[in-house]
Amino acid sequence: MEEYSVDDPTQLLQAASDFAYFSGVQNDDSAKNFLDRFPLPVVINALQTKADVPGLENTLVACLERIFQTKYGAYLIPQYMPFVQVGLKADSQIVRCLACKTVTYLLEHLNEETSAVQLISDYDVYPLLLDCLVNGKKQETFGPLNLRKKQETWIGNEQVATASMDAIKKLAGFPQGMGRVRVLALMVKLFSVSSSVASIIYKLNLLRLFEEEINNTNDTLVTLNVLELLYELSEIQHGREFLSGNSLLQLLSSIISNKAMEPILRSRAMMISGRLLHDSYMFVDESSTRTVIAAIDRILDSSETRDMDECESALEALGQIGSSIQGAQLLLSSSPPSARHIINAAFDRQGRGKQLAALHALGNISGETHPENNMILDNHSEENLRRLIFETASKTSKLTPSGLILSLLQQASEIRLAGYRMITGLVARPWFLMEICSKQEIINIVTDANTETTKIGMEARYNCCKAIQKALMSSSKVTSDASLAAIAEKVHKAVKMGPYLARKLEAQPVVMTAERF
């Protein structure tokens, strides 16, 4: 850039000032006349090397902004994308602000929209814009003697954030769906950084971009990609409170209820809804939750539903919703109870994946994830839970819940593991404890340290033993019933042994290193 350097920027400063602060409209001709005298590389070079000249930086930034606002100036931007890239990372707030605005001018004036989006992608402008947005919202801290500097910095940061926000909105509004998906993907990455950054994105109403994109159902692939990103957002613990808005849940409910939608889109919408309602009830009104449950209920109730993955997603989503007391009670108190689908599928061996999803969902509803408080529900919900399990059992060849449970524990390891989780949650109920204790075969399987060979299986079996022991210790019948007392003693020994002591080790000769030579 040496050939474009200026030793004395006085003339440039005066001309730039006249152009920047001209009270009239600057058009393509005036922009061209200025750049004929002072080519764009000269202006950029002076901005980068002469910033210490009083008034130069502010004047050149104002001048460039007016140049790029013209169509003639905007068409020069693609040739100077490295300047935009550097400007977005500059220490100077007014230069960063100019770079953000330059992106907006590029998007506004370049007729070939695909080329503009491609340039932004090629020069990695997406993350730089988002960095300007987030860092522009962070107020710097100064001592009491620097209050004016603090105020000026805050104003500068606000301007950078606003300019970057305008560029992001403009970019997100382009018809090229995958370009918008890229913006949303970077937003997800920033959202995961911390609660404070998530709060900034929420306050700037950027999450609205997800809703707008999902509403645009013209491109299934784009919609699926956006739902995947929303699924990632729903996994971020500190971010669920920002996502659990009623409008978003209503939008997801409409996707679930839309029979014209692809099953994979409905499945993803259900999974996202389940995650959002997993532990965020304080941020959502009950009617929105009931709407989601009703939409999922219709999926499982429909004779037209043949997609097994969709059924599994529906059951898993209900299990997520039912993992809290509020959610479990809603699933068991609706009319008819939506939990009926879970209990029916949990004891139906027609589909292994469907049965697994249902068993884990039943474990959630019964409180397996809350072993410390047993998650006992209100009387109406508890009665419906008991009734549904007994009714389901009566329609099978096993006839009783204990028969069904024994059958589960005699199946493959995945089913057994899910069965342990279900027992762990349900055994806090006295009626279910009696079902468990009524069959010695169940106790034998649960207390046998050789039953499982994997770490997760051993731990699930052990947790099940501990839950049964806790329930027996709380039962007044143990002291008066010899058979229950014997079961309690057997379970106590299994718990005392721990999860991993599968068999007693025989004594083995130990050969020391020195003895081998």
PDB file of C-alpha atoms in Angstrom, residues 36-156:
ATOM      1  CA  ASP A  36     -11.121  10.222  -9.000  1.00  0.00           C
ATOM      2  CA  ARG A  37      -9.181  12.733  -6.894  1.00  0.00           C
ATOM      3  CA  PHE A  38      -8.547  10.394  -3.962  1.00  0.00           C
ATOM      4  CA  PRO A  39      -8.822   6.708  -4.945  1.00  0.00           C
ATOM      5  CA  LEU A  40     -10.340   4.391  -2.398  1.00  0.00           C
ATOM      6  CA  PRO A  41      -6.985   2.707  -1.544  1.00  0.00           C
ATOM      7  CA  VAL A  42      -5.606   6.149  -0.632  1.00  0.00           C
ATOM      8  CA  VAL A  43      -8.493   6.838   1.731  1.00  0.00           C
ATOM      9  CA  ILE A  44      -8.266   3.392   3.305  1.00  0.00           C
ATOM     10  CA  ASN A  45      -4.500   3.647   3.699  1.00  0.00           C
ATOM     11  CA  ALA A  46      -4.810   7.025   5.402  1.00  0.00           C
ATOM     12  CA  LEU A  47      -7.488   5.646   7.724  1.00  0.00           C
ATOM     13  CA  GLN A  48      -5.182   2.793   8.719  1.00  0.00           C
ATOM     14  CA  THR A  49      -1.923   4.772   9.055  1.00  0.00           C
ATOM     15  CA  LYS A  50      -2.879   8.354   9.940  1.00  0.00           C
ATOM     16  CA  ALA A  51      -5.494   7.774  12.623  1.00  0.00           C
ATOM     17  CA  ASP A  52      -3.444   9.862  15.063  1.00  0.00           C
ATOM     18  CA  VAL A  53      -4.002  13.021  12.975  1.00  0.00           C
ATOM     19  CA  PRO A  54      -6.639  15.074  14.837  1.00  0.00           C
ATOM     20  CA  GLY A  55     -10.087  14.712  13.285  1.00  0.00           C
ATOM     21  CA  LEU A  56      -8.891  12.478  10.427  1.00  0.00           C
ATOM     22  CA  GLU A  57     -10.380   9.184  11.537  1.00  0.00           C
ATOM     23  CA  ASN A  58     -13.859  10.601  12.226  1.00  0.00           C
ATOM     24  CA  THR A  59     -13.863  12.541   8.957  1.00  0.00           C
ATOM     25  CA  LEU A  60     -12.710   9.664   6.742  1.00  0.00           C
ATOM     26  CA  VAL A  61     -15.194   7.263   8.359  1.00  0.00           C
ATOM     27  CA  ALA A  62     -18.028   9.731   7.720  1.00  0.00           C
ATOM     28  CA  CYS A  63     -16.781  10.218   4.160  1.00  0.00           C
ATOM     29  CA  LEU A  64     -16.572   6.478   3.398  1.00  0.00           C
ATOM     30  CA  GLU A  65     -20.014   5.908   4.873  1.00  0.00           C
ATOM     31  CA  ARG A  66     -21.537   8.426   2.441  1.00  0.00           C
ATOM     32  CA  ILE A  67     -19.555   6.958  -0.461  1.00  0.00           C
ATOM     33  CA  PHE A  68     -20.712   3.401   0.240  1.00  0.00           C
ATOM     34  CA  GLN A  69     -24.294   4.590   0.567  1.00  0.00           C
ATOM     35  CA  THR A  70     -24.276   5.443  -3.124  1.00  0.00           C
ATOM     36  CA  LYS A  71     -24.740   2.739  -5.714  1.00  0.00           C
ATOM     37  CA  TYR A  72     -21.375   3.581  -7.286  1.00  0.00           C
ATOM     38  CA  GLY A  73     -19.571   3.214  -3.958  1.00  0.00           C
ATOM     39  CA  ALA A  74     -21.428   0.025  -3.022  1.00  0.00           C
ATOM     40  CA  TYR A  75     -20.319  -1.654  -6.247  1.00  0.00           C
ATOM     41  CA  LEU A  76     -16.713  -1.070  -5.212  1.00  0.00           C
ATOM     42  CA  ILE A  77     -17.135  -2.934  -1.919  1.00  0.00           C
ATOM     43  CA  PRO A  78     -16.542  -6.461  -3.338  1.00  0.00           C
ATOM     44  CA  GLN A  79     -13.025  -5.364  -4.368  1.00  0.00           C
ATOM     45  CA  TYR A  80     -12.244  -4.250  -0.809  1.00  0.00           C
ATOM     46  CA  MET A  81     -13.639  -7.103   1.286  1.00  0.00           C
ATOM     47  CA  PRO A  82     -10.292  -7.535   3.095  1.00  0.00           C
ATOM     48  CA  PHE A  83     -10.757  -3.952   4.347  1.00  0.00           C
ATOM     49  CA  VAL A  84     -14.226  -4.870   5.618  1.00  0.00           C
ATOM     50  CA  GLN A  85     -12.803  -7.957   7.300  1.00  0.00           C
ATOM     51  CA  VAL A  86     -10.059  -5.963   9.028  1.00  0.00           C
ATOM     52  CA  GLY A  87     -12.492  -3.193   9.925  1.00  0.00           C
ATOM     53  CA  LEU A  88     -14.801  -5.612  11.733  1.00  0.00           C
ATOM     54  CA  LYS A  89     -11.882  -6.572  13.999  1.00  0.00           C
ATOM     55  CA  ALA A  90     -10.546  -3.024  14.523  1.00  0.00           C
ATOM     56  CA  ASP A  91     -10.004  -1.597  17.995  1.00  0.00           C
ATOM     57  CA  SER A  92     -11.673   1.647  16.929  1.00  0.00           C
ATOM     58  CA  GLN A  93     -15.421   1.543  17.469  1.00  0.00           C
ATOM     59  CA  ILE A  94     -16.218   3.965  14.672  1.00  0.00           C
ATOM     60  CA  VAL A  95     -14.194   1.869  12.198  1.00  0.00           C
ATOM     61  CA  ARG A  96     -15.991  -1.301  13.339  1.00  0.00           C
ATOM     62  CA  CYS A  97     -19.286   0.540  13.014  1.00  0.00           C
ATOM     63  CA  LEU A  98     -18.369   1.604   9.463  1.00  0.00           C
ATOM     64  CA  ALA A  99     -17.428  -1.978   8.547  1.00  0.00           C
ATOM     65  CA  CYS A 100     -20.805  -3.252   9.796  1.00  0.00           C
ATOM     66  CA  LYS A 101     -22.641  -0.595   7.804  1.00  0.00           C
ATOM     67  CA  THR A 102     -20.544  -1.424   4.748  1.00  0.00           C
ATOM     68  CA  VAL A 103     -21.894  -5.001   4.864  1.00  0.00           C
ATOM     69  CA  THR A 104     -25.431  -3.598   4.916  1.00  0.00           C
ATOM     70  CA  TYR A 105     -24.721  -1.325   1.925  1.00  0.00           C
ATOM     71  CA  LEU A 106     -23.287  -4.299   0.033  1.00  0.00           C
ATOM     72  CA  LEU A 107     -26.446  -6.331   0.644  1.00  0.00           C
ATOM     73  CA  GLU A 108     -28.711  -3.414  -0.263  1.00  0.00           C
ATOM     74  CA  HIS A 109     -27.083  -2.471  -3.570  1.00  0.00           C
ATOM     75  CA  LEU A 110     -25.574  -5.578  -5.101  1.00  0.00           C
ATOM     76  CA  ASN A 111     -28.128  -6.899  -7.571  1.00  0.00           C
ATOM     77  CA  GLU A 112     -26.778 -10.431  -7.549  1.00  0.00           C
ATOM     78  CA  GLU A 113     -27.826 -11.431  -4.033  1.00  0.00           C
ATOM     79  CA  THR A 114     -26.099 -14.797  -4.268  1.00  0.00           C
ATOM     80  CA  SER A 115     -22.778 -13.056  -4.934  1.00  0.00           C
ATOM     81  CA  ALA A 116     -23.191 -10.833  -1.873  1.00  0.00           C
ATOM     82  CA  VAL A 117     -23.946 -13.798   0.376  1.00  0.00           C
ATOM     83  CA  GLN A 118     -21.033 -15.717  -1.122  1.00  0.00           C
ATOM     84  CA  LEU A 119     -18.630 -12.839  -0.482  1.00  0.00           C
ATOM     85  CA  ILE A 120     -19.762 -12.651   3.132  1.00  0.00           C
ATOM     86  CA  SER A 121     -19.216 -16.376   3.468  1.00  0.00           C
ATOM     87  CA  ASP A 122     -15.823 -16.387   1.704  1.00  0.00           C
ATOM     88  CA  TYR A 123     -14.429 -13.643   3.933  1.00  0.00           C
ATOM     89  CA  ASP A 124     -15.862 -15.180   7.131  1.00  0.00           C
ATOM     90  CA  VAL A 125     -17.922 -12.086   7.884  1.00  0.00           C
ATOM     91  CA  TYR A 126     -20.696 -13.996   9.706  1.00  0.00           C
ATOM     92  CA  PRO A 127     -18.855 -14.565  13.013  1.00  0.00           C
ATOM     93  CA  LEU A 128     -17.257 -11.117  12.889  1.00  0.00           C
ATOM     94  CA  LEU A 129     -20.687  -9.467  12.706  1.00  0.00           C
ATOM     95  CA  LEU A 130     -21.924 -11.504  15.646  1.00  0.00           C
ATOM     96  CA  ASP A 131     -18.781 -10.669  17.596  1.00  0.00           C
ATOM     97  CA  CYS A 132     -19.468  -6.963  16.975  1.00  0.00           C
ATOM     98  CA  LEU A 133     -23.012  -7.478  18.170  1.00  0.00           C
ATOM     99  CA  VAL A 134     -22.099  -9.214  21.423  1.00  0.00           C
ATOM    100  CA  ASN A 135     -18.993  -7.194  22.269  1.00  0.00           C
ATOM    101  CA  GLY A 136     -20.799  -4.008  21.294  1.00  0.00           C
ATOM    102  CA  LYS A 137     -23.266  -4.728  24.057  1.00  0.00           C
ATOM    103  CA  LYS A 138     -20.608  -5.252  26.707  1.00  0.00           C
ATOM    104  CA  GLN A 139     -20.058  -2.087  28.715  1.00  0.00           C
ATOM    105  CA  GLU A 140     -16.424  -1.461  29.627  1.00  0.00           C
ATOM    106  CA  THR A 141     -15.564  -0.553  33.212  1.00  0.00           C
ATOM    107  CA  PHE A 142     -13.722   2.643  34.082  1.00  0.00           C
ATOM    108  CA  GLY A 143     -12.794   4.339  37.316  1.00  0.00           C
ATOM    109  CA  PRO A 144     -14.672   7.378  38.709  1.00  0.00           C
ATOM    110  CA  LEU A 145     -12.213   9.795  37.060  1.00  0.00           C
ATOM    111  CA  ASN A 146     -12.991   8.409  33.612  1.00  0.00           C
ATOM    112  CA  LEU A 147     -16.763   8.792  33.562  1.00  0.00           C
ATOM    113  CA  ARG A 148     -16.728  10.734  30.306  1.00  0.00           C
ATOM    114  CA  LYS A 149     -14.555   8.094  28.634  1.00  0.00           C
ATOM    115  CA  LYS A 150     -16.897   5.438  29.963  1.00  0.00           C
ATOM    116  CA  GLN A 151     -19.913   7.234  28.491  1.00  0.00           C
ATOM    117  CA  GLU A 152     -18.227   7.749  25.115  1.00  0.00           C
ATOM    118  CA  THR A 153     -17.151   4.116  24.968  1.00  0.00           C
ATOM    119  CA  TRP A 154     -20.638   2.907  25.855  1.00  0.00           C
ATOM    120  CA  ILE A 155     -22.192   5.081  23.151  1.00  0.00           C
ATOM    121  CA  GLY A 156     -19.615   3.793  20.645  1.00  0.00           C
TER     122      GLY A 156
END
